[in-house]
Amino acid sequence: MTDPTPVTPELLHELVLLASRSPSPHNTQPWSPRVVDGGIEVAIVPSRTLPAGDPTFRDVIMSLGAWIESVSIGAAEVGYAIDVEVLPALSQLDSLPVRGPADADRPVFRVTLTPTSPDAASAAGAAQLPDAAFAPGTFSSDDVRERRVYRGALVGRPDVFSNLDSLQLPPWLSVRSLDDRAMRQLSTLGIAFTASRATIANELLHWLRLDPRHPRYGLDGMTDEMLVMPRPLARIAAPFTRTARLRDPVVALAGPVARFLEGLGRDAPLPTGVPDEPGAPTHHVLVANSRAAGIDDILSITEAMDSRIGVTEPHALEAGRVLQRLWLHAHRQGVAISPHSELIDSPAAHGALRKRLGLSRSDVALSVFSAGVAQARQVPRSPRLTDSSTQ
Ligand SMILES: Cc1cc2nc3c(=O)[nH]c(=O)nc-3n(C[C@H](O)[C@H](O)[C@H](O)COP(=O)(O)O)c2cc1C
C-alpha cells in the first residue's frame, strides 16, 4: 500500500470556499476559517454574532455545524472523511467580545481530513471538487452551492419530510411537524416579539441591505431580493435601515404597537383540529432530546445548563450538521426552506410551540422551518464575503 498524498492547502482552501455557501442567521457568516498544517481551524467573528437576537449563540453554533457539514460533503467527493476536534473555546463563548475581529488563537474547532479511498490523492491533487454520482442521503458540492432559502410563497410537499431514514439522524435528534394554522399564529407572535425589542429590531435592521447602493449589498446580510420585497417598498425602507436618525424613531414607534399585538397574541389560544389547506407549506421543528443525547450525568447537565441553549455546544454543533443535511435533502427534491427562528426566540411563541408539540422537559427545540416548492421562476442567491473568489 502506498502512503496517501498529503492534503494540499489548495484543497483545503477549496473546501473553505465551498463551505462559505452554508446558511447562517441573517447571513452573518460568523466563521473565520484558517488553513493550518493539514487542516482547517475555525474561530468565531464577534462582530458577526447576534448578541441581541441570538444571545445563547444557538444559531451561530448551528451555522458552524452547517459549515462543517458542507466541508464534509466537499471532502467526501474527493475521497476524504473529516475529523472534527471541538476545542474548549466553543464552550466559553460568554467571554467572546460583542464586536471586533476573530481571534485566530481561539479557534472553536479544527477539521482534518483522512483519505477514504485510493483515488483520494489524485482527486485532491486537482484541488477541484468534481461533480459525482451519490447514493441516496448523500449530497454533492453542487447541492451545497445551489441550496437557498426562499421567503416567498411555498407550496407544500408533505412527502419530502415524511421519511428521513436516509439522513441517519442521531437518536437524540428528531424532526416534528407543526400544523399550518399554529405556525402562522406563532410566527406572528414571534415577529411581534422581535419588533417590540428595540435591540433585536436594530440588530436585524443592521443586517438588511435593501438597496444595491448599500456598500455591503454583495457581501453579507439580507437583501431586498432575498426577502422578496417589492422594489419600491425596499427603496423607501432602505434609508430607515441605515441612518440612526431615521431608524430610531421608527423602532421606538413600532415597539409599543408590537408589544400590544404580542399581548393579544399571547392570550389567543391555538386553533385545534384544523387540517392544513391543500398546498399549504409544511412546517418542521428540529428537536434535541437532552436525555437521549446522554446529557443526564451531573457534569453534562451542568454543561448543558451553562450553554443556555439547553444542550451542550458540541451537541448544537452536531445539530447544525443535521440541519444542513435536512435542508439539502429538501433542496435535492426541489423544495426550498424558510427558517422561522422567531418561534424559538420569543418566549411566548416558544412556550406555545412546546405545548403544541407536546415536548417534554428534556426536549429542546433548536430550529423551526417551513418547506415547499418556491413559487418563483428564480430563487435569489444570497451574497457571500467570498463571492469575489471563483466558485
Ligand atoms: C441557524 C439558522 C437560523 C436561521 N433563522 C432564520 C430566520 O429566523 N429567518 C430567516 O428568514 N432566515 C433564517 N435563516 C436563514 C438565513 O437568513 C440564510 O441562511 C442566510 O440569509 C443565507 O441565505 P441562503 O441560506 O439562501 O444562502 C437561518 C439560518 C440558520 C443557519
Short mmCIF file of C-alpha atoms and ligand atoms in Angstrom, two decimals, residues 21 23-27 59 62-63 147-149 151 222 226 327 339-342 382 384, ligand 1:
data_model
loop_
_atom_site.label_atom_id
_atom_site.label_comp_id
_atom_site.label_asym_id
_atom_site.label_seq_id
_atom_site.Cartn_x
_atom_site.Cartn_y
_atom_site.Cartn_z
CA ARG A 21 -22.15 28.82 0.93
CA PRO A 23 -26.55 29.15 5.76
CA SER A 24 -26.15 31.48 8.75
CA PRO A 25 -28.54 33.69 10.75
CA HIS A 26 -29.15 37.00 8.90
CA ASN A 27 -26.40 35.77 6.51
CA ASP A 59 -27.93 29.96 15.70
CA MET A 62 -25.82 25.70 14.29
CA SER A 63 -24.46 27.63 11.30
CA ARG A 147 -29.27 25.34 -1.89
CA ARG A 148 -31.00 28.53 -0.86
CA VAL A 149 -33.63 29.83 1.48
CA ARG A 151 -39.11 33.53 1.98
CA MET A 222 -30.17 40.01 3.72
CA MET A 226 -33.75 37.59 -0.61
CA TRP A 327 -32.16 21.49 4.09
CA PRO A 339 -36.50 29.24 8.60
CA HIS A 340 -38.51 30.79 11.44
CA SER A 341 -36.24 31.18 14.45
CA GLU A 342 -38.69 33.74 15.86
CA SER A 382 -27.66 35.27 -1.21
CA ARG A 384 -21.17 35.86 0.45
C1 LIG B 1 -29.44 28.56 12.46
C2 LIG B 1 -30.10 29.44 11.42
C3 LIG B 1 -31.23 30.17 11.74
C4 LIG B 1 -31.87 30.95 10.78
N1 LIG B 1 -33.00 31.66 11.10
C5 LIG B 1 -33.65 32.37 10.15
C6 LIG B 1 -34.88 33.05 10.45
O1 LIG B 1 -35.36 33.02 11.57
N2 LIG B 1 -35.49 33.72 9.45
C7 LIG B 1 -34.99 33.76 8.18
O2 LIG B 1 -35.60 34.38 7.33
N3 LIG B 1 -33.83 33.12 7.87
C8 LIG B 1 -33.17 32.41 8.82
N4 LIG B 1 -32.02 31.73 8.50
C9 LIG B 1 -31.59 31.69 7.11
C10 LIG B 1 -30.51 32.70 6.82
O3 LIG B 1 -31.00 34.01 6.85
C11 LIG B 1 -29.90 32.34 5.46
O4 LIG B 1 -29.25 31.11 5.57
C12 LIG B 1 -28.91 33.39 5.00
O5 LIG B 1 -29.54 34.60 4.79
C13 LIG B 1 -28.18 32.97 3.72
O6 LIG B 1 -29.09 32.67 2.72
P1 LIG B 1 -29.08 31.25 1.99
O7 LIG B 1 -29.33 30.22 3.06
O8 LIG B 1 -30.19 31.31 0.99
O9 LIG B 1 -27.75 31.08 1.37
C14 LIG B 1 -31.35 30.96 9.45
C15 LIG B 1 -30.21 30.24 9.14
C16 LIG B 1 -29.58 29.48 10.12
C17 LIG B 1 -28.36 28.68 9.77
#
